[in-house]
Coordinates of C-alpha atoms in Angstrom, one line a residue:
Chain A
M9 CA 63.5 -167.5 101.6
D10 CA 65.1 -165.6 104.2
L11 CA 66.1 -162.0 104.4
E12 CA 68.9 -160.8 106.7
F13 CA 67.5 -159.2 109.6
E14 CA 68.6 -155.9 111.1
S15 CA 67.8 -153.5 114.1
Y16 CA 68.3 -149.8 114.2
G17 CA 69.6 -147.6 116.7
S18 CA 66.6 -145.7 118.3
G19 CA 65.5 -142.3 117.2
T20 CA 66.8 -142.9 113.5
Y21 CA 63.5 -144.2 112.3
I22 CA 60.0 -142.6 112.2
E23 CA 57.2 -145.0 113.1
T24 CA 53.9 -143.8 111.7
A25 CA 50.6 -144.7 113.1
S26 CA 50.0 -147.4 110.5
G27 CA 53.1 -149.2 111.5
N28 CA 55.5 -147.9 108.7
K29 CA 59.0 -147.7 109.7
V30 CA 60.7 -144.7 107.7
S31 CA 64.3 -143.9 108.2
R32 CA 65.1 -140.1 109.1
Q33 CA 68.2 -140.2 106.5
S34 CA 65.8 -141.2 103.6
V35 CA 64.2 -138.4 101.4
L36 CA 60.7 -138.6 100.5
C37 CA 60.0 -135.6 98.3
G38 CA 56.2 -134.6 97.9
S39 CA 55.4 -136.9 101.0
Q40 CA 51.6 -135.7 100.4
N41 CA 51.6 -137.8 97.3
I42 CA 53.1 -140.9 98.8
I43 CA 51.1 -143.6 100.5
L44 CA 52.6 -146.4 102.4
N45 CA 49.9 -148.8 103.2
G46 CA 51.0 -150.0 106.6
K47 CA 54.0 -152.0 108.1
S48 CA 56.5 -151.1 105.8
V49 CA 60.2 -150.4 106.1
V50 CA 62.2 -147.7 104.2
Q51 CA 65.8 -147.8 105.2
S52 CA 68.5 -145.0 105.0
N53 CA 69.2 -142.9 102.1
C54 CA 66.4 -144.0 100.0
I55 CA 64.8 -141.4 97.8
I56 CA 61.0 -141.6 96.8
R57 CA 59.8 -138.9 94.3
G58 CA 56.4 -138.0 95.3
D59 CA 56.8 -134.9 93.7
L60 CA 56.8 -136.1 90.2
A61 CA 53.6 -138.2 90.6
S62 CA 51.9 -140.3 93.4
V63 CA 53.7 -143.5 94.7
R64 CA 51.6 -146.1 96.4
I65 CA 53.5 -148.8 98.3
G66 CA 51.5 -151.7 99.6
R67 CA 51.8 -153.3 103.0
H68 CA 54.7 -155.0 104.4
C69 CA 57.0 -153.9 102.0
V70 CA 60.9 -153.6 102.6
I71 CA 62.8 -151.1 100.8
R72 CA 66.4 -151.5 101.9
K73 CA 69.0 -148.6 101.7
D74 CA 69.9 -146.5 98.8
S75 CA 67.2 -147.3 96.7
V76 CA 65.5 -144.7 94.6
I77 CA 61.9 -145.0 93.8
R78 CA 60.9 -142.7 90.8
P79 CA 57.6 -142.4 88.7
P80 CA 58.3 -143.0 85.2
F81 CA 57.7 -140.4 82.5
K82 CA 55.2 -141.2 79.6
K83 CA 54.3 -139.6 76.5
F84 CA 50.7 -139.6 75.9
A85 CA 48.8 -138.4 72.8
R86 CA 48.1 -135.0 74.4
G87 CA 51.3 -134.1 75.9
A88 CA 53.5 -136.2 78.6
A89 CA 53.4 -136.5 82.1
F90 CA 55.0 -138.5 85.1
F91 CA 52.8 -141.5 85.4
P92 CA 51.7 -142.8 89.2
C93 CA 54.0 -145.8 90.5
M94 CA 51.9 -148.5 92.2
I95 CA 54.0 -151.2 94.1
G96 CA 51.7 -154.0 95.5
D97 CA 52.1 -155.7 99.0
H98 CA 55.0 -157.9 100.4
V99 CA 57.6 -156.5 98.0
Y100 CA 61.3 -156.4 98.7
I101 CA 63.7 -153.9 97.0
G102 CA 67.1 -154.5 97.6
E103 CA 69.9 -152.2 98.2
G104 CA 71.0 -149.6 95.8
S105 CA 68.2 -150.6 93.2
V106 CA 66.7 -147.7 90.7
V107 CA 63.0 -148.3 90.2
N108 CA 61.5 -146.6 87.4
A109 CA 58.6 -149.2 86.9
A110 CA 54.8 -148.0 86.5
Q111 CA 53.6 -151.1 88.3
I112 CA 55.0 -153.7 90.6
G113 CA 52.6 -156.4 91.6
S114 CA 52.6 -158.2 95.0
Y115 CA 55.3 -160.6 96.3
V116 CA 57.9 -159.4 94.3
H117 CA 61.6 -159.7 95.1
I118 CA 64.1 -157.2 93.4
G119 CA 67.8 -157.7 94.1
K120 CA 70.5 -155.3 94.7
N121 CA 71.8 -152.9 92.5
C122 CA 69.3 -153.3 89.8
V123 CA 67.9 -150.8 87.3
I124 CA 64.2 -151.2 86.7
G125 CA 63.6 -149.0 83.2
K126 CA 61.2 -146.9 82.8
R127 CA 57.2 -147.7 82.6
C128 CA 58.3 -151.4 83.3
S129 CA 55.4 -153.6 84.6
L130 CA 56.2 -156.3 87.2
K131 CA 53.3 -159.0 87.8
D132 CA 52.8 -160.6 91.1
C133 CA 55.1 -163.3 92.6
C134 CA 58.3 -162.7 90.1
Q135 CA 62.0 -162.0 91.0
I136 CA 64.6 -159.8 89.8
A137 CA 68.1 -161.1 90.3
D138 CA 71.0 -158.8 91.5
N139 CA 72.7 -156.5 89.3
S140 CA 70.1 -156.9 86.1
V141 CA 68.9 -154.4 84.0
L142 CA 65.4 -154.0 82.7
P143 CA 65.0 -152.3 79.6
P144 CA 62.0 -149.5 79.4
D145 CA 58.8 -151.0 78.9
T146 CA 59.6 -154.6 80.0
V147 CA 56.8 -156.8 81.4
V148 CA 57.8 -159.4 83.5
P149 CA 55.3 -162.3 84.0
S150 CA 54.5 -164.2 87.3
F151 CA 56.6 -166.7 88.8
F152 CA 59.6 -165.9 86.5
V153 CA 63.2 -164.8 87.8
F154 CA 64.6 -162.4 85.4
G155 CA 68.4 -161.5 85.4
G156 CA 71.3 -160.0 83.3
T157 CA 71.6 -157.1 81.3
P158 CA 69.3 -156.6 79.3
A159 CA 67.0 -159.0 81.7
K160 CA 66.1 -162.2 80.3
P161 CA 64.5 -164.9 82.1
I162 CA 66.7 -167.2 83.8
G163 CA 64.6 -169.1 86.2
E164 CA 61.2 -170.1 87.4
L165 CA 59.6 -169.6 90.9
P166 CA 57.5 -172.1 92.9
E167 CA 53.9 -171.7 93.3
S168 CA 54.4 -171.2 97.0
T169 CA 56.3 -167.8 96.4
Q170 CA 53.3 -165.8 97.7
Y171 CA 53.5 -167.4 101.2
L172 CA 57.4 -167.2 101.1
M173 CA 57.6 -163.7 100.4
T174 CA 54.8 -162.9 102.7
D175 CA 56.5 -164.7 105.7
A176 CA 59.6 -163.2 104.6
T177 CA 58.5 -159.7 104.7
K178 CA 56.4 -160.2 107.7
Q179 CA 59.7 -161.7 109.7
F180 CA 61.7 -158.7 108.5
Y181 CA 59.4 -156.4 109.8
K182 CA 59.1 -158.0 113.1
R183 CA 62.7 -158.3 113.7
F184 CA 63.2 -154.8 112.6
Q185 CA 63.4 -153.2 116.0
A186 CA 65.1 -150.4 117.6
N187 CA 68.2 -151.3 119.6
Chain B
M25 CA 84.7 -138.8 100.2
A26 CA 82.6 -136.8 102.8
Y27 CA 82.1 -133.2 101.5
S28 CA 80.6 -130.6 103.8
T29 CA 76.9 -130.5 104.1
R30 CA 76.6 -127.0 103.7
K31 CA 73.7 -126.1 101.8
A32 CA 74.5 -125.6 98.1
S33 CA 73.1 -122.2 98.6
E34 CA 75.9 -121.1 100.7
N35 CA 78.3 -121.8 98.0
V36 CA 79.5 -118.8 96.4
N37 CA 81.2 -119.9 93.6
I38 CA 78.3 -121.2 91.9
H39 CA 76.9 -119.3 89.0
V40 CA 73.3 -120.4 88.1
A41 CA 71.7 -119.1 84.9
A42 CA 68.3 -117.2 84.9
D43 CA 66.0 -120.0 84.0
S44 CA 67.5 -123.1 85.3
L45 CA 66.4 -125.0 88.2
V46 CA 68.8 -126.3 90.7
C47 CA 67.6 -127.9 93.9
E48 CA 69.1 -126.7 97.1
S49 CA 69.6 -130.2 98.5
A50 CA 72.0 -130.9 95.7
T51 CA 75.7 -130.9 96.9
I52 CA 77.5 -128.7 94.7
V53 CA 81.1 -127.9 95.7
G54 CA 83.6 -125.6 94.1
H55 CA 83.6 -123.3 91.0
V56 CA 80.5 -124.7 89.1
T57 CA 78.4 -122.7 86.1
I58 CA 75.1 -123.8 85.2
G59 CA 73.5 -123.0 81.9
S60 CA 69.8 -122.0 81.3
R61 CA 67.1 -124.5 81.2
T62 CA 69.3 -126.9 82.9
I63 CA 67.5 -128.9 85.9
V64 CA 69.4 -130.3 88.7
H65 CA 67.3 -132.6 90.7
P66 CA 67.7 -133.2 94.6
R67 CA 70.6 -135.2 95.8
A68 CA 72.7 -134.5 92.6
K69 CA 76.3 -134.0 93.2
I70 CA 78.6 -131.5 91.2
I71 CA 82.0 -131.5 92.8
A72 CA 84.6 -129.2 91.1
K73 CA 87.5 -131.0 92.8
D74 CA 90.4 -130.4 90.3
G75 CA 89.1 -127.3 88.5
P76 CA 85.9 -125.6 87.6
I77 CA 83.0 -127.4 85.7
I78 CA 81.1 -125.7 83.2
I79 CA 77.6 -127.1 82.5
G80 CA 76.0 -126.2 79.2
E81 CA 72.3 -125.5 78.5
G82 CA 69.0 -127.8 78.6
N83 CA 70.8 -130.6 80.5
L84 CA 69.0 -132.8 82.9
I85 CA 71.0 -133.9 86.0
E86 CA 68.6 -136.5 88.1
E87 CA 69.2 -137.5 91.5
K88 CA 72.3 -139.2 92.7
A89 CA 74.0 -138.3 89.5
S90 CA 77.6 -137.2 90.1
I91 CA 79.7 -135.2 88.0
I92 CA 83.2 -134.6 89.5
N93 CA 86.1 -132.9 87.9
K94 CA 88.8 -135.3 89.1
N95 CA 92.3 -135.4 87.2
P96 CA 92.9 -138.6 85.6
P97 CA 96.0 -140.6 87.4
G98 CA 99.2 -139.1 86.8
V99 CA 97.9 -135.8 85.5
D100 CA 97.8 -132.6 88.3
G101 CA 97.2 -129.2 87.9
S102 CA 93.5 -128.0 87.2
S103 CA 91.6 -127.9 84.1
P104 CA 87.9 -127.4 83.6
L105 CA 85.1 -130.0 83.1
I106 CA 83.0 -128.7 80.0
I107 CA 79.7 -130.2 79.3
G108 CA 77.5 -129.2 76.5
K109 CA 73.8 -129.0 75.8
Q110 CA 70.9 -131.2 76.2
N111 CA 72.6 -134.1 78.0
V112 CA 70.9 -136.7 80.4
F113 CA 72.4 -137.7 83.5
E114 CA 69.9 -140.5 84.9
I115 CA 69.8 -141.6 88.4
G116 CA 73.0 -142.8 89.8
S117 CA 75.2 -141.8 86.9
E118 CA 78.8 -141.1 87.3
F119 CA 80.7 -138.7 85.0
E120 CA 84.3 -138.0 85.8
G121 CA 85.7 -137.2 82.2
K122 CA 86.9 -133.9 81.2
E123 CA 84.5 -133.2 78.3
M124 CA 81.1 -133.8 77.1
G125 CA 79.4 -132.8 73.8
D126 CA 75.8 -132.4 73.4
N127 CA 72.9 -134.7 73.2
N128 CA 74.4 -137.6 75.0
V129 CA 72.7 -139.8 77.7
I130 CA 74.3 -141.6 80.6
E131 CA 71.8 -144.0 81.9
A132 CA 71.4 -145.1 85.3
K133 CA 74.4 -146.4 87.4
A134 CA 76.6 -145.9 84.3
K135 CA 80.2 -144.7 85.2
V136 CA 82.7 -142.6 82.8
S137 CA 86.3 -142.7 84.2
P138 CA 88.3 -139.6 84.2
L139 CA 90.2 -140.8 81.2
T140 CA 87.3 -140.9 78.6
T141 CA 85.9 -138.0 76.9
I142 CA 82.4 -138.0 75.0
S143 CA 81.4 -136.4 71.7
N144 CA 77.9 -136.0 70.7
G145 CA 74.8 -138.2 70.6
C146 CA 76.5 -140.8 72.5
I147 CA 74.3 -143.5 75.2
I148 CA 76.2 -145.1 77.8
G149 CA 73.7 -147.8 79.0
A150 CA 72.6 -148.6 82.4
L151 CA 75.4 -150.2 84.6
C152 CA 78.0 -149.7 81.9
E153 CA 81.6 -148.6 82.5
V154 CA 83.8 -146.9 80.2
N155 CA 87.3 -147.0 81.5
N156 CA 89.6 -146.6 78.3
C157 CA 91.5 -143.5 77.5
E158 CA 89.7 -142.4 74.2
K159 CA 87.4 -140.1 72.7
L160 CA 84.1 -141.6 72.1
E161 CA 82.9 -141.1 68.4
N162 CA 79.6 -139.5 67.7
R163 CA 76.6 -141.5 68.3
T164 CA 78.1 -144.6 69.9
V165 CA 75.9 -146.6 72.1
I166 CA 77.5 -148.8 74.7
Y167 CA 75.4 -151.2 76.2
G168 CA 75.0 -154.8 77.8
E169 CA 76.9 -156.9 80.0
S170 CA 80.1 -156.7 78.2
C171 CA 79.7 -153.2 77.3
T172 CA 79.4 -153.9 73.6
R173 CA 79.3 -151.2 71.2
R174 CA 77.3 -150.0 68.2
K175 CA 76.6 -146.8 66.1
M176 CA 73.3 -145.0 66.0
A177 CA 71.7 -143.5 62.9
E178 CA 70.4 -140.6 64.8
D179 CA 70.6 -138.8 68.0
P180 CA 68.9 -139.8 71.3
P181 CA 65.3 -138.5 71.5
S182 CA 65.1 -134.8 73.2
Q183 CA 64.1 -134.6 76.4
Q184 CA 62.5 -131.2 76.2
Q185 CA 59.0 -132.3 77.0
Q186 CA 60.1 -133.8 80.4
S187 CA 62.2 -130.6 80.9
D188 CA 59.0 -128.6 80.5
F189 CA 56.8 -130.7 82.8
L190 CA 59.3 -130.6 85.6
K191 CA 59.8 -126.7 85.4
K192 CA 56.0 -126.7 86.0
I193 CA 56.0 -129.0 88.8
L194 CA 59.1 -129.1 90.7
P195 CA 58.7 -125.3 92.0
N196 CA 55.7 -126.8 94.0
Y197 CA 57.9 -129.1 96.1
H198 CA 61.5 -128.1 96.3
H199 CA 63.6 -124.9 96.9
F200 CA 66.1 -123.7 94.3
I201 CA 69.2 -121.8 94.3
K202 CA 68.4 -118.1 93.3
P203 CA 70.3 -117.1 90.2
K204 CA 73.2 -114.6 90.5
M205 CA 72.7 -111.4 88.4
K206 CA 75.6 -111.2 86.6
S207 CA 76.8 -107.8 85.4
S208 CA 76.2 -107.2 81.8
T209 CA 79.4 -106.8 79.6

C-alpha cells in the first residue's frame, strides 16, 4: 500500500516534542483533552473537537486535510454525554472525512470523503472505502473492507495488513518534511 | 468563494437571541437573526448573500455546516431564508434552499440546492443531494446511494439532551457572540 507523499512549507506546521506534526491551520478545540501519542500528522483545516470529550490518537497516525474528528454523543441510563473517541496506532484518515466513531482500532485505513457515523466501532486492520457512509453504531470487523451508502462489506484484507499499514504510515511520516 | 475573515463579532448585522450560543469562530456574513437556544458550533458558515437569514429556536448547527442564502438560477432580488425550530445541521451539510420547517435533520455532508424547500420532520441522509425544484413533504426521509425516499411514521428524535449538554460545556472552551439588547416594543 502506498500513500502519496507530501511536503509542507516550513513554518506552516508545528512540531511537538514527541514528533507530532500539526498544521497551524487546523483547529484543535479543547487541546488539553486531545492526546497525540507521537509521530502523528494532522494536516491543514482539520477540526478535532477535544472540547466535547477526550480524543486519544495513537502513534504514526495520518489525518489528512479537511477531516473532522468529533466524539459521539451517547445516551446513557442516567442522562447523556459525549463519549471519548479512541483512535489506535498507524491509522490513516483520508481527506474530508467525518469521523464520529467511538473507537477506531489500529492499522485502519479510512478513505476520502467518508462519513463514519456516531458510536461506530472499527476494529483493527479494517478499511473503509472512499465516499462511504457508516450508519450509527456500526461495528466493522477486522480484515474487512466496507464501502457504499450504507456501508456493507465489499472485500477482504490480507493478513499482512498490519505490516502494510505500519510501513505506509511510517514512510509517510518520514517523507513529510518541511520544504 | 472567499469571505472576509473578520470575526463574526464584528458583523453588526447579526441579531443573536439571549440564550443562544454562537461561537465567535463561526463565519457569519450579512443580516442574520438567530433565535433562542440555538447553538452554532465553531467553523460553521452562515452567509446571507442574497437576502437575510432568519434562524428559529433550538437549532443545532455543527461545524463546517453551511447555510447560504443564494438565489436559484434565474431569480434576482433578495428574499429571506427562513429556518424553523429544532433543526439539526450536521457536520459539513449544506443548505441553500429558501425555507425550512421544524424538526428536520440534514445529516453529515448532505446538500440541499437553492430550488428545494423542506417542510417538517424530514431527514436528508448523509452524503445525499437534493436538487429538484420541489417542496419536500412532511417526514420524508432521503437515504442511500441513489437518494431513495420513504416516509417516516414519526418525527426525528429531539436533540434537547444534546443541546443541554452543549450549553454546559461549550462555554468552557469557546468565546461566543454577545447577544444584542433589543429595545422592547
